Short mmCIF file of C-alpha atoms in Angstrom, two decimals:
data_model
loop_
_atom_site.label_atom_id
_atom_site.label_comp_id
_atom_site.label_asym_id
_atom_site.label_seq_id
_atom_site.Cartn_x
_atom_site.Cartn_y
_atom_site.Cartn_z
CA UNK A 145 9.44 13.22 -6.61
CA UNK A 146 5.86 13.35 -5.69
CA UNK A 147 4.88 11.91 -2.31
CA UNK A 148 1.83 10.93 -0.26
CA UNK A 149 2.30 9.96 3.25
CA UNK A 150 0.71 9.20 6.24
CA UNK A 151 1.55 10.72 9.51
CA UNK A 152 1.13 7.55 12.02
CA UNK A 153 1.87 3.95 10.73
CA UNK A 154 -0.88 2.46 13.49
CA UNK A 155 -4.05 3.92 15.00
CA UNK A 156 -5.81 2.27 17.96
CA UNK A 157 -9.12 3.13 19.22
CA UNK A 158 -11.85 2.31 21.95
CA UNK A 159 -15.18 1.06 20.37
CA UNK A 160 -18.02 3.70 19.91
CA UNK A 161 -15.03 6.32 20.01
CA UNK A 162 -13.84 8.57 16.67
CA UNK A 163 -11.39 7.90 14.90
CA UNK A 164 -9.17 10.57 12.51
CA UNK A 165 -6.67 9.09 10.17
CA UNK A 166 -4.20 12.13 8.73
CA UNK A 167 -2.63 12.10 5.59
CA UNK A 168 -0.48 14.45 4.02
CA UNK A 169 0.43 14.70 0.49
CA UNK A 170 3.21 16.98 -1.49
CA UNK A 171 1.63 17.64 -5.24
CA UNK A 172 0.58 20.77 -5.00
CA UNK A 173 -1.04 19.77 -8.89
CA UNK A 174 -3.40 17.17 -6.83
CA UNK A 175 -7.53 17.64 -7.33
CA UNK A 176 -8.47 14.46 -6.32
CA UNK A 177 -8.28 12.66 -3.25
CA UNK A 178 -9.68 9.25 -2.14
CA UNK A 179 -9.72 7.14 0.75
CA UNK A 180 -10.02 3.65 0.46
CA UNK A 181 -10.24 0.59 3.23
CA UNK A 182 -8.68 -2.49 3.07
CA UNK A 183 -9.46 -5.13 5.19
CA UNK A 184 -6.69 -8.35 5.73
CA UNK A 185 -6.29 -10.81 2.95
CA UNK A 186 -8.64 -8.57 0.38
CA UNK A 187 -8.71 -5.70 -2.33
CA UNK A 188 -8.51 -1.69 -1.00
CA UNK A 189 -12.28 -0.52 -1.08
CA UNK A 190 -13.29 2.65 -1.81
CA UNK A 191 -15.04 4.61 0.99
CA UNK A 192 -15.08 8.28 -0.17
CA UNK A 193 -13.59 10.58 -2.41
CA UNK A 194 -13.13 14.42 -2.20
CA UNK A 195 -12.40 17.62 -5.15
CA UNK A 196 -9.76 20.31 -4.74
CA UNK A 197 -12.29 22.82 -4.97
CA UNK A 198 -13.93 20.96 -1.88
CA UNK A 199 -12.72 21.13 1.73
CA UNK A 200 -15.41 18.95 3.30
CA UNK A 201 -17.41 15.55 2.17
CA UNK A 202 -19.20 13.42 4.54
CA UNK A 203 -20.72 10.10 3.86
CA UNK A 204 -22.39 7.28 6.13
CA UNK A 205 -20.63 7.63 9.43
CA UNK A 206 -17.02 8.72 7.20
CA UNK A 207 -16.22 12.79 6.89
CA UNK A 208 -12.72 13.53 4.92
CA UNK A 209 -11.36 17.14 5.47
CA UNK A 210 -8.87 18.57 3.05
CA UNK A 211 -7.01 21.60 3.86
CA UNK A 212 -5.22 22.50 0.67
CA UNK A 213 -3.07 25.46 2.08
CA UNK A 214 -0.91 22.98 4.29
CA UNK A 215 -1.93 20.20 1.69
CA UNK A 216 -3.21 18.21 4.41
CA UNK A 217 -6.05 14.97 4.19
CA UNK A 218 -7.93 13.70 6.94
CA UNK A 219 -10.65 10.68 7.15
CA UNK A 220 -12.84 10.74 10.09
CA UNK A 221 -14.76 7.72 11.47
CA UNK A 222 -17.66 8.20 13.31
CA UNK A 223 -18.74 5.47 16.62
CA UNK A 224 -15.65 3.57 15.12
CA UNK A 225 -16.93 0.06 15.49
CA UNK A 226 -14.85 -3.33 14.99
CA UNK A 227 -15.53 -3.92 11.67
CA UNK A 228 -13.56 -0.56 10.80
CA UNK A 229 -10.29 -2.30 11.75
CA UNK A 230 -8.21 -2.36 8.52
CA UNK A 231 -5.64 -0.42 6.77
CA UNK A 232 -6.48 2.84 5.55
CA UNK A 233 -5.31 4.53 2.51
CA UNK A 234 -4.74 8.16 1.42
CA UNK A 235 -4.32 8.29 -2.84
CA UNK A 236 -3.97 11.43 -4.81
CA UNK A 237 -4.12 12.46 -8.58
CA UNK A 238 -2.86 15.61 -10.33
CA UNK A 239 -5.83 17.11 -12.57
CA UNK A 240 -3.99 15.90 -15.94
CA UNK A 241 -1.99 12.86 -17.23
CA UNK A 242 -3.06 9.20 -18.88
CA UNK A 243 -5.55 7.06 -17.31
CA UNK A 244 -5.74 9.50 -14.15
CA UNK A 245 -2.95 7.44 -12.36
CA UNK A 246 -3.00 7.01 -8.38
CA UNK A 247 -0.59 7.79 -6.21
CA UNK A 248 -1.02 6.08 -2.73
CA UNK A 249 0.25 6.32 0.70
CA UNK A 250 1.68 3.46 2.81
CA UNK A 251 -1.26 3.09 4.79
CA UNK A 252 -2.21 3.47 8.43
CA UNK A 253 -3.61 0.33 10.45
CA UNK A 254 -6.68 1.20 12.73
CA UNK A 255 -7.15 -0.98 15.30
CA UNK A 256 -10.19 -1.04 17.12
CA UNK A 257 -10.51 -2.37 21.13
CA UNK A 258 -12.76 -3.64 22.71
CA UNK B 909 -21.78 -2.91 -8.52
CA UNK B 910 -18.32 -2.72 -10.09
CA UNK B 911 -16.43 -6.49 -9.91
CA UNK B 912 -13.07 -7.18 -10.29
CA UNK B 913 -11.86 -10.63 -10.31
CA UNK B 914 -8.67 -12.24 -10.15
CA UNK B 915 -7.73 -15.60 -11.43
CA UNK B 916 -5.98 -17.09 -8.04
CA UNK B 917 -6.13 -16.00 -4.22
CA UNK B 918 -2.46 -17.50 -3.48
CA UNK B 919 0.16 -19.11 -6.14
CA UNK B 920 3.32 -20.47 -5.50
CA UNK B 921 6.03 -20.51 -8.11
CA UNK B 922 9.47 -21.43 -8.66
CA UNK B 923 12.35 -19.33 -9.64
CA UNK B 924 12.61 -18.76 -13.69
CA UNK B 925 8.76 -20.13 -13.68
CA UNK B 926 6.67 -18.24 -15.90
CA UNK B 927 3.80 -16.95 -14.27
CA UNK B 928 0.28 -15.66 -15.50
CA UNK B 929 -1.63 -13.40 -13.71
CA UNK B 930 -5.44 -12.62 -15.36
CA UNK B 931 -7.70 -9.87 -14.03
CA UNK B 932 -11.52 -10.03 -15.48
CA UNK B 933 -13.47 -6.56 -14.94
CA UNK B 934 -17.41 -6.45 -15.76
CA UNK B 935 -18.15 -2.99 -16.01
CA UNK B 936 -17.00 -1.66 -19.47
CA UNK B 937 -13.84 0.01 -17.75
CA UNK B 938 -11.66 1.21 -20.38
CA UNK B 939 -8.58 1.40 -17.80
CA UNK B 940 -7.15 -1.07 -15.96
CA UNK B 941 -4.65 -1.37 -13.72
CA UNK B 942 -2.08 -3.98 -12.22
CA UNK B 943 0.05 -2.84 -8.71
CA UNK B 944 1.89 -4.99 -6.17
CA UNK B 945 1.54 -4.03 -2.44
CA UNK B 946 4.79 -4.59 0.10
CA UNK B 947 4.56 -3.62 3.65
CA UNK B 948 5.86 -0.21 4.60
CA UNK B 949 5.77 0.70 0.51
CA UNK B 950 2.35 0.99 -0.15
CA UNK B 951 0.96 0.71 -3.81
CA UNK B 952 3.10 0.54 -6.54
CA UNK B 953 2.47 0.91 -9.91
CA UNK B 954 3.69 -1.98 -12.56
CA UNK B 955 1.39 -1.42 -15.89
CA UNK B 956 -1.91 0.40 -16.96
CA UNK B 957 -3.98 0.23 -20.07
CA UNK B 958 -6.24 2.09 -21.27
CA UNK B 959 -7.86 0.95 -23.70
CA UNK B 960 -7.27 -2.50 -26.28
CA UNK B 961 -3.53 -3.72 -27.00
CA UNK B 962 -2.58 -0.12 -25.60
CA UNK B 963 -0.53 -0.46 -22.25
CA UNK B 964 2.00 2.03 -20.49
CA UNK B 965 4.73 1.39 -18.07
CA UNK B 966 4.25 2.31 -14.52
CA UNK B 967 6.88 3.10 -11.53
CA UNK B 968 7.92 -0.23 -11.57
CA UNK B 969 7.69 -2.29 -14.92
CA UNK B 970 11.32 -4.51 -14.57
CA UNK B 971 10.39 -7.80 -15.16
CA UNK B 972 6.89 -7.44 -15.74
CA UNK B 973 5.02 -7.35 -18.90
CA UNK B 974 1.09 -6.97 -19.88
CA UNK B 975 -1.27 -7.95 -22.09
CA UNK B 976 -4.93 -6.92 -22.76
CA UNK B 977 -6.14 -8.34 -26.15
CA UNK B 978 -9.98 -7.99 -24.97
CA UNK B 979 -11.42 -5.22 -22.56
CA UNK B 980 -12.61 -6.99 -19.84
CA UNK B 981 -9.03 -8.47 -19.73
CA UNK B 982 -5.79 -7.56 -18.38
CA UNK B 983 -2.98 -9.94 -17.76
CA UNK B 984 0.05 -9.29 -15.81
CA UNK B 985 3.34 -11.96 -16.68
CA UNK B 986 6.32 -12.67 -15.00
CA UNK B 987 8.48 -14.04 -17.33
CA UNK B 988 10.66 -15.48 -15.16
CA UNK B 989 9.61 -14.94 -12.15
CA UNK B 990 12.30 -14.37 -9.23
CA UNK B 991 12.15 -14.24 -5.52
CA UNK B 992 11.93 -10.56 -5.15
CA UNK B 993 8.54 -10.93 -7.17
CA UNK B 994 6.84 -12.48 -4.20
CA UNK B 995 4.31 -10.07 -3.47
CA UNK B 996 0.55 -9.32 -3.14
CA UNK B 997 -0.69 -8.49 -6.38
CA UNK B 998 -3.89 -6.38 -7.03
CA UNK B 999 -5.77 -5.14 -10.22
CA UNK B 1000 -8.24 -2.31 -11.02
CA UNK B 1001 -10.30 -0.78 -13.30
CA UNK B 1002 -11.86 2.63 -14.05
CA UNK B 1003 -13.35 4.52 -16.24
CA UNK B 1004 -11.59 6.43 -18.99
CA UNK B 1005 -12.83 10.25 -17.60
CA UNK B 1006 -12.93 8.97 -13.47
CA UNK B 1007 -10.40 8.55 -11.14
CA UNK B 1008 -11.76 6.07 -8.87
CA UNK B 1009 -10.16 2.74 -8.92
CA UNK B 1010 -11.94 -0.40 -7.86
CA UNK B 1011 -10.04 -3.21 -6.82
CA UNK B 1012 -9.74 -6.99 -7.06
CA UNK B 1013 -9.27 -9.03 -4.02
CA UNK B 1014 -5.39 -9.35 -4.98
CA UNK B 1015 -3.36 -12.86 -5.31
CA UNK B 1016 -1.13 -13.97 -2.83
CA UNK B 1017 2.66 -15.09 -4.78
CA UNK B 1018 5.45 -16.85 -2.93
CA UNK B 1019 8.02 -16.93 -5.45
CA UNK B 1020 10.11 -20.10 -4.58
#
């Protein structure tokens, strides 16, 4: 079946440094992608979303990158600062079926030092 | 700003308790949404609806059903809830022609 994965389980980082969270995803059907953030003990958030037809979007201090040819996602944090530690996720949609379904990856936990 | 609420943070249940889960959305979402999250499995889909008394089975219905008599509503049951069901639960809505889910803060359930 489909899949969306995540290259590295846990990311750790040095405060004020960049962070790049990779995701890759198998359905070659996808159009959408979105990132979200979720932080321990709450919801996912959203943080920003990206088009097939799109291989850049930046937002405040967040950039994703999608390379459709090796059908590859990547979020990119900017001065990563210690309220960016969470779990990050990678979700995908195909352009058709009900209710635009989600399919998510596993997740990768930034961690971000001191 | 889109809100998603969920009726409890943490519950703990008993085995072959039935359990009620209620999510309240207040933005005229006509899809909702109910997944459980386990670590190193990500997401997983139980039940969507998208619109009144309509609901579809996700990847994982077993032992799950839904209801959503009113829009702002969608209820997730365990009808006799087992171990295995002890989870982190989390609801979202959308809108019928968008793809962006927002979530609720999720409940907590130790299944006993």
């Amino acid at each position: 079946g489909e899949s969306v994965g995540l290259h590295l389980p846990t990311l750790s980082v040095q405060e004020g440094d960049n962070s790049i969270i990779n995701c890759a995803y198998s359905n070659s059907a996808s159009d959408y992608f979105i990132w979200y953030k979720q932080e321990s003990g709450k919801g996912p958030q959203f943080i920003i979303d990206i088009r097939s037809n799109m291989d850049k979007r930046q937002g405040q201090r967040v950039t994703v990158l999608l390379n459709k040819t090796v059908k590859h996602l990547s979020l990119q944090i900017a001065a990563t600062q210690p309220g960016d530690s969470a779990v990050y996720f990678c979700a995908e949609t195909p352009s058709s079926g009900s209710a635009r379904q989600l399919t998510f990856g596993s997740g990768t936990q930034l961690t971000v030092l001191p | 700003d889109v809100k998603v609420t969920q009726s409890s943070r943490y519950l703990v249940k008993r085995t072959g308790e039935k359990v009620f889960l209620e999510c309240v959305q207040d933005m005229d979402h006509e899809n909702m949404f109910w997944y459980r999250q386990d670590p190193g499995l990500g997401l997983r889909l139980i039940y969507f609806s998208y619109d009144v008394k309509m609901k579809e089975k996700g990847d994982i219905p077993e032992g799950y059903s839904v209801s959503r008599e009113k829009k702002e509503r969608f209820s997730l049951i365990l009808e006799s809830a087992s171990t295995n069901q002890t989870s982190m639960y989390l609801c979202a809505s959308s809108l019928i022609s968008e793809e962006t889910q927002y979530f609720g803060p999720g409940t907590r359930l130790l299944v006993l």
